[in-house]
Amino acid sequence: MTRQRISGWGRTAWTTADVVTAENAAELARLVSASHRRGAIARGLGRAYGAAAQNAGGTVITCAQDDGSTQIQLDVATGVVTAPAGISLDTLLRVCVPNGWFVPVTPGTRFVTLGGAVASDVHGKNHHVDGSFGQHVVSIKVLLSSGQEVVLSPTENASWFWATVGGMGLTGIVTEVTVRMLQVESSQVIVETRRLAHLDDVIGAMSDSSDDHFRYSVAWVDMLASGRTLGRGVLTRGNHARASDVTGNEPCRYDPKVRLAAPPWVPNGLLNKFTVRAFNEAWYRKAPAKSHVGLESIPAFFHPLDGVRQWNALYGSNGFIQYQFIVPLDRVDVLRTVIGQFADAGVASFLAVLKRMGPSNAAPMSFPTEGWTLTLDLAAGSARLPGLLDHVDDLVLDAGGRHYLAKDAHVSAHAVERAYPRLAEWKAVRDDMDPRGLWISDLARRLKLVEEHT
Amino acid sequence: MKNGLGVSQNIVLFGGTSDIGCEIVSQMIQPGVANVVLVSRDIDAASARWANIMPDTSDVNVHHVRFDGQDADAMVDVVAEIVDEIGDLDVVVVAHALLGADVNFLRSPREAAVVANVNYGATMVLLLALGERMRQQGYGRICLLSSVAGARVRWSNAVYGSTKAGIDQFALALDGELRRHGASLLVVRPGFVTTKMTAGMKKAPLSTTPDVVAKATVKAIRGTGSVLWTPAAFRVIFALFRLLPESIWRRLPLG
């Protein structure tokens, strides 16, 4: 056990906790029963941007850091895979893709654990077609604070299952995940890239029926463009390529590489209005003016940032936050207002991603609902940011929208109460699963997701 | 809990009517702040003062807690009471102190013990109680208002200056220990500040205002440093002053 200073991927709001590693199930159960009064939370690969997997003054339980590929049980015929929850999607893909099976949902990084994918109910570029991760889970094993391990599925203990999906680790530690994979004929994606000169064009292209012909669809938006070019963007949409579409005799060959690493020290403010504006201009111009179709590998299409190790350090010591919200489909006006306000404030977002989401699932705390979700990366040091985001929060909430807890680093407890109508129902199930009141995180403290026993 | 933008949810001020303390805390109020606890001897005075600072429409909950700066024994309970009220302490500003400018301590030596207890003895107990809470929390930041008067003590304010020298040094040592547990402490050393505490006194060179001290302090609270001199020039000036032989230091026309 070591006392360690930890933060989320955004490298803000650092706190200190006792970090412990469980090598096996018995040790895990022992750690859970020994955890003291500031509670415990499980931590996977620390990719949640905010404080979801840290616990100030308490215990943080991490999983063994070995690769674990030998513990993955894939049924090659049905594509149902069972693995320890500490296994990363990276490891899972290395085992499954060569056998013709792809993860049903992947977020923008493959360096998340299966347990984290369940607890955050992650979504990807295919949400409008396939929904989020929880919808593809066959069953999970969860270690409760009582020390008992239970099997949960949509048919067995369904309310506990759906409380754990998107439950931010506050119902128990997910120890094993069984998930139904997606069959693919190759490890390539046929990608259509289109440059669109205005937000309305981006929205239009993603709204018409053509979007449903693509399993994957997402748009990059230039948040600094204003006036006639407000919300201009690059829309990329794709489908898994068939074996006949690709050359070579190993269509499912999969060999992702991490090529670069961010330098160890970066000044605050490297990613500022001017550098981001220059990047945005180049990125927009780089996309072909006319629609272009080509083949891309899985890492290039799904996980471009994974090619740079520790890219989160590019924001300097102040760190950054990822601000992701969703508004209903008919509230494009709110998107336009928000993008306009960021452009006017000159607050640079290095990464801005727009996606049309499909219907929500049965999990009370799952983020996605039918609507538009916009994701922004924002340097945390700016003094104007709290005021600007507070204002944008109100616009989002007034429109019936909400924020994604796996990314959140700033909203108020009140915002979650307003945006998640099933919060009280989830809390009741959670309390039932954790009568000891053991599970807590810094996120849960800030948002008052659980009753604290101090 | 502080958020990812560096905004503290829960802020506590010891010395709820202190000019500098009020200015620091009022400059820290922004979206995301949930609770402000004002700890003061005179709650009515603190309420009246804060009614002007905080509009009723604000989302911030203002709490009042009574304390006696002389009562070292009660400090632990005061901290426990605050924690009961708001939970974790994100930032605690310790701004209460006695100057004793109008007291002739040679004629009334017992008065010196009161100043020493408020500024040093009881504050030390308070810092320890806060430190223990933050050590348990695994995070948190204490801001202690010290003074350049403690950087090298002069006869003109020797009682005040020496208590500040003591608490300043103690706080720095405590900071070292807190940092091992995720928390930290900031010692602020302002020069002569025009406040109600110094009203009627002759201004010293490089005198400043609560607003200026507060701006620098709020920035330093967001940062990670242990010491803030304000105005910043005092860092260099006192580095030189400390080198002077006592005989020369006493003769300097500094008041």
CSV table of C-alpha atoms in Angstrom, one decimal, chain B residues 6-250:
chain,number,residue,atom,x,y,z
B,6,GLY,CA,-9.4,24.8,-9.7
B,7,VAL,CA,-12.6,26.1,-8.1
B,8,SER,CA,-13.0,25.2,-4.4
B,9,GLN,CA,-16.5,24.0,-3.4
B,10,ASN,CA,-16.0,24.6,0.3
B,11,ILE,CA,-14.2,27.7,1.6
B,12,VAL,CA,-13.6,28.6,5.3
B,13,LEU,CA,-12.5,32.0,6.6
B,14,PHE,CA,-11.2,32.4,10.2
B,15,GLY,CA,-11.7,36.1,10.9
B,16,GLY,CA,-15.0,36.7,9.2
B,17,THR,CA,-14.7,40.4,9.6
B,18,SER,CA,-11.0,40.7,8.6
B,19,ASP,CA,-10.6,43.2,5.8
B,20,ILE,CA,-8.0,41.1,4.0
B,21,GLY,CA,-9.7,37.8,4.7
B,22,CYS,CA,-13.0,39.0,3.4
B,23,GLU,CA,-11.4,40.4,0.3
B,24,ILE,CA,-9.6,37.1,-0.4
B,25,VAL,CA,-12.7,35.0,0.0
B,26,SER,CA,-15.0,37.3,-1.9
B,27,GLN,CA,-12.5,37.2,-4.8
B,28,MET,CA,-12.6,33.4,-4.7
B,29,ILE,CA,-16.4,33.3,-5.2
B,30,GLN,CA,-17.2,32.0,-8.7
B,31,PRO,CA,-19.5,29.4,-10.2
B,32,GLY,CA,-18.7,26.1,-8.5
B,33,VAL,CA,-18.4,27.4,-5.0
B,34,ALA,CA,-21.0,25.8,-2.8
B,35,ASN,CA,-20.3,26.7,0.8
B,36,VAL,CA,-18.5,29.6,2.6
B,37,VAL,CA,-18.1,29.3,6.3
B,38,LEU,CA,-17.3,32.6,8.2
B,39,VAL,CA,-15.8,31.9,11.5
B,40,SER,CA,-15.8,35.1,13.7
B,41,ARG,CA,-16.0,36.4,17.2
B,42,ASP,CA,-18.9,38.7,16.3
B,43,ILE,CA,-21.4,36.9,14.0
B,44,ASP,CA,-23.6,40.0,13.7
B,45,ALA,CA,-20.8,42.0,12.4
B,46,ALA,CA,-19.7,39.3,10.0
B,47,SER,CA,-23.3,38.8,8.8
B,48,ALA,CA,-23.7,42.5,8.2
B,49,ARG,CA,-20.5,42.7,6.3
B,50,TRP,CA,-21.2,39.6,4.1
B,51,ALA,CA,-24.7,40.9,3.3
B,52,ASN,CA,-23.0,43.5,1.3
B,53,ILE,CA,-20.5,41.1,-0.3
B,54,MET,CA,-22.9,38.3,-1.3
B,55,PRO,CA,-26.2,39.0,-3.1
B,56,ASP,CA,-29.2,36.9,-1.8
B,57,THR,CA,-29.5,35.5,-5.3
B,58,SER,CA,-26.1,33.7,-5.0
B,59,ASP,CA,-26.0,29.9,-5.2
B,60,VAL,CA,-23.4,29.9,-2.4
B,61,ASN,CA,-24.5,28.8,1.1
B,62,VAL,CA,-23.0,31.1,3.7
B,63,HIS,CA,-22.6,29.6,7.2
B,64,HIS,CA,-21.6,31.4,10.3
B,65,VAL,CA,-19.6,29.8,13.2
B,66,ARG,CA,-18.7,31.7,16.4
B,67,PHE,CA,-15.2,31.3,17.8
B,68,ASP,CA,-12.9,33.1,20.2
B,69,GLY,CA,-9.4,33.6,18.9
B,70,GLN,CA,-8.0,33.4,22.4
B,71,ASP,CA,-9.6,30.0,23.2
B,72,ALA,CA,-7.0,27.5,22.1
B,73,ASP,CA,-8.9,24.7,23.8
B,74,ALA,CA,-11.9,25.2,21.7
B,75,MET,CA,-10.2,25.2,18.3
B,76,VAL,CA,-10.4,21.4,17.7
B,77,ASP,CA,-14.1,21.5,18.3
B,78,VAL,CA,-14.6,24.5,16.0
B,79,VAL,CA,-12.9,22.6,13.2
B,80,ALA,CA,-15.1,19.6,13.9
B,81,GLU,CA,-18.2,21.8,13.9
B,82,ILE,CA,-17.3,23.2,10.5
B,83,VAL,CA,-16.6,19.7,9.1
B,84,ASP,CA,-20.0,18.5,10.4
B,85,GLU,CA,-21.6,21.4,8.6
B,86,ILE,CA,-20.0,21.3,5.2
B,87,GLY,CA,-17.9,18.1,4.9
B,88,ASP,CA,-14.4,18.3,3.4
B,89,LEU,CA,-12.4,21.5,3.7
B,90,ASP,CA,-11.1,22.6,0.3
B,91,VAL,CA,-9.5,26.0,1.3
B,92,VAL,CA,-9.2,27.5,4.7
B,93,VAL,CA,-8.0,31.1,5.1
B,94,VAL,CA,-6.7,31.9,8.6
B,95,ALA,CA,-6.9,35.7,8.7
B,96,HIS,CA,-7.7,36.6,12.3
B,97,ALA,CA,-5.0,38.3,14.4
B,98,LEU,CA,-4.4,41.0,17.0
B,99,LEU,CA,-2.1,43.9,16.3
B,100,GLY,CA,-2.1,45.7,19.7
B,101,ALA,CA,-0.8,49.0,18.1
B,102,ASP,CA,-2.3,51.2,20.8
B,103,VAL,CA,-1.0,49.2,23.7
B,104,ASN,CA,2.2,50.2,25.6
B,105,PHE,CA,3.3,46.7,26.3
B,106,LEU,CA,6.1,47.8,28.7
B,107,ARG,CA,3.4,49.3,31.0
B,108,SER,CA,0.9,46.5,30.3
B,109,PRO,CA,3.0,43.4,29.8
B,110,ARG,CA,0.1,41.0,30.4
B,111,GLU,CA,-1.6,42.3,27.2
B,112,ALA,CA,1.3,40.8,25.3
B,113,ALA,CA,0.2,37.3,26.4
B,114,VAL,CA,-3.2,37.9,24.8
B,115,VAL,CA,-1.7,38.9,21.5
B,116,ALA,CA,0.7,36.0,21.6
B,117,ASN,CA,-2.1,33.6,22.3
B,118,VAL,CA,-4.4,34.8,19.6
B,119,ASN,CA,-1.7,35.1,16.9
B,120,TYR,CA,0.5,32.2,17.9
B,121,GLY,CA,-0.6,29.8,20.6
B,122,ALA,CA,-4.3,29.4,19.7
B,123,THR,CA,-3.5,29.7,15.9
B,124,MET,CA,-1.0,26.9,16.2
B,125,VAL,CA,-3.6,24.7,17.8
B,126,LEU,CA,-6.0,25.7,14.9
B,127,LEU,CA,-3.4,25.0,12.2
B,128,LEU,CA,-2.7,21.5,13.7
B,129,ALA,CA,-6.4,20.7,13.9
B,130,LEU,CA,-6.9,21.8,10.3
B,131,GLY,CA,-3.8,20.0,9.2
B,132,GLU,CA,-5.0,16.8,10.7
B,133,ARG,CA,-8.3,17.1,9.0
B,134,MET,CA,-6.6,17.7,5.6
B,135,ARG,CA,-4.2,14.9,6.1
B,136,GLN,CA,-7.1,12.6,6.5
B,137,GLN,CA,-8.8,14.1,3.5
B,138,GLY,CA,-5.7,13.6,1.3
B,139,TYR,CA,-6.0,17.1,-0.1
B,140,GLY,CA,-6.8,20.7,0.9
B,141,ARG,CA,-5.0,24.1,1.2
B,142,ILE,CA,-4.6,26.3,4.2
B,143,CYS,CA,-3.7,30.0,3.7
B,144,LEU,CA,-2.2,31.7,6.7
B,145,LEU,CA,-2.0,35.5,6.8
B,146,SER,CA,1.5,36.2,8.2
B,147,SER,CA,3.3,39.5,7.8
B,148,VAL,CA,6.6,41.0,6.8
B,149,ALA,CA,6.7,42.2,10.4
B,150,GLY,CA,7.6,38.7,11.3
B,151,ALA,CA,10.4,38.5,8.7
B,152,ARG,CA,12.6,40.6,10.9
B,153,VAL,CA,11.2,42.0,14.1
B,154,ARG,CA,11.4,45.6,15.1
B,155,TRP,CA,10.7,47.2,18.4
B,156,SER,CA,7.8,49.4,17.0
B,157,ASN,CA,5.7,46.3,16.7
B,158,ALA,CA,7.7,43.7,18.4
B,159,VAL,CA,4.9,41.8,20.1
B,160,TYR,CA,2.8,41.4,16.9
B,161,GLY,CA,5.9,40.9,14.7
B,162,SER,CA,7.4,38.1,16.9
B,163,THR,CA,4.1,36.2,17.1
B,164,LYS,CA,3.9,36.4,13.3
B,165,ALA,CA,7.6,35.2,13.1
B,166,GLY,CA,6.7,32.2,15.3
B,167,ILE,CA,3.5,31.2,13.5
B,168,ASP,CA,5.0,31.8,10.1
B,169,GLN,CA,7.9,29.4,10.9
B,170,PHE,CA,5.6,26.9,12.4
B,171,ALA,CA,3.3,27.0,9.4
B,172,LEU,CA,6.1,26.4,7.0
B,173,ALA,CA,7.3,23.4,8.9
B,174,LEU,CA,3.7,22.1,9.0
B,175,ASP,CA,3.4,22.7,5.2
B,176,GLY,CA,6.3,20.2,4.7
B,177,GLU,CA,4.4,17.6,6.6
B,178,LEU,CA,1.1,18.2,5.0
B,179,ARG,CA,2.6,17.9,1.5
B,180,ARG,CA,3.4,14.3,2.3
B,181,HIS,CA,-0.3,13.7,2.5
B,182,GLY,CA,-1.6,15.6,-0.4
B,183,ALA,CA,-2.5,18.8,1.4
B,184,SER,CA,-0.5,22.1,1.6
B,185,LEU,CA,-0.2,25.4,3.3
B,186,LEU,CA,0.5,28.9,2.0
B,187,VAL,CA,2.1,31.6,4.1
B,188,VAL,CA,1.2,35.1,2.9
B,189,ARG,CA,3.5,37.9,4.0
B,190,PRO,CA,2.0,41.2,3.1
B,191,GLY,CA,3.6,44.5,3.8
B,192,PHE,CA,1.7,47.4,5.4
B,193,VAL,CA,-1.9,47.1,4.4
B,194,THR,CA,-4.4,49.9,4.8
B,195,THR,CA,-7.2,48.2,6.8
B,196,LYS,CA,-9.2,48.8,9.9
B,197,MET,CA,-6.5,47.0,11.8
B,198,THR,CA,-3.9,49.7,10.8
B,199,ALA,CA,-6.3,52.7,10.7
B,200,GLY,CA,-4.6,55.7,12.2
B,201,MET,CA,-1.1,54.3,11.9
B,202,LYS,CA,1.5,56.0,9.8
B,203,LYS,CA,1.9,54.2,6.5
B,204,ALA,CA,5.1,52.2,6.0
B,205,PRO,CA,7.0,52.2,2.7
B,206,LEU,CA,5.4,50.1,-0.1
B,207,SER,CA,2.0,50.1,1.6
B,208,THR,CA,-0.7,48.2,-0.2
B,209,THR,CA,-4.4,47.5,-0.1
B,210,PRO,CA,-6.6,44.5,0.8
B,211,ASP,CA,-7.6,44.3,-2.9
B,212,VAL,CA,-4.0,44.0,-4.1
B,213,VAL,CA,-3.1,41.5,-1.4
B,214,ALA,CA,-6.2,39.4,-2.1
B,215,LYS,CA,-5.5,39.3,-5.9
B,216,ALA,CA,-2.0,37.9,-5.3
B,217,THR,CA,-3.2,35.6,-2.6
B,218,VAL,CA,-6.1,34.1,-4.7
B,219,LYS,CA,-3.6,33.3,-7.5
B,220,ALA,CA,-1.2,31.8,-5.0
B,221,ILE,CA,-3.9,29.6,-3.4
B,222,ARG,CA,-4.7,28.2,-6.9
B,223,GLY,CA,-1.0,27.5,-7.4
B,224,THR,CA,1.3,25.2,-5.4
B,225,GLY,CA,3.8,27.5,-3.6
B,226,SER,CA,4.5,27.8,0.1
B,227,VAL,CA,5.3,31.5,0.5
B,228,LEU,CA,3.8,34.6,-1.0
B,229,TRP,CA,5.4,38.1,-0.4
B,230,THR,CA,3.1,40.9,-1.4
B,231,PRO,CA,4.1,43.3,-2.8
B,232,ALA,CA,6.6,40.9,-4.4
B,233,ALA,CA,9.5,43.3,-3.9
B,234,PHE,CA,9.6,42.4,-0.3
B,235,ARG,CA,11.1,39.1,-1.1
B,236,VAL,CA,14.3,40.8,-2.3
B,237,ILE,CA,14.1,43.6,0.3
B,238,PHE,CA,13.9,41.2,3.2
B,239,ALA,CA,16.6,38.9,1.8
B,240,LEU,CA,18.8,42.0,2.2
B,241,PHE,CA,17.4,43.1,5.5
B,242,ARG,CA,18.0,39.7,7.0
B,243,LEU,CA,21.7,40.1,6.2
B,244,LEU,CA,22.1,43.4,8.1
B,245,PRO,CA,23.8,43.3,11.5
B,246,GLU,CA,21.3,44.0,14.4
B,247,SER,CA,23.0,47.4,15.1
B,248,ILE,CA,22.3,48.7,11.7
B,249,TRP,CA,18.8,47.1,11.4
B,250,ARG,CA,17.8,48.9,14.6
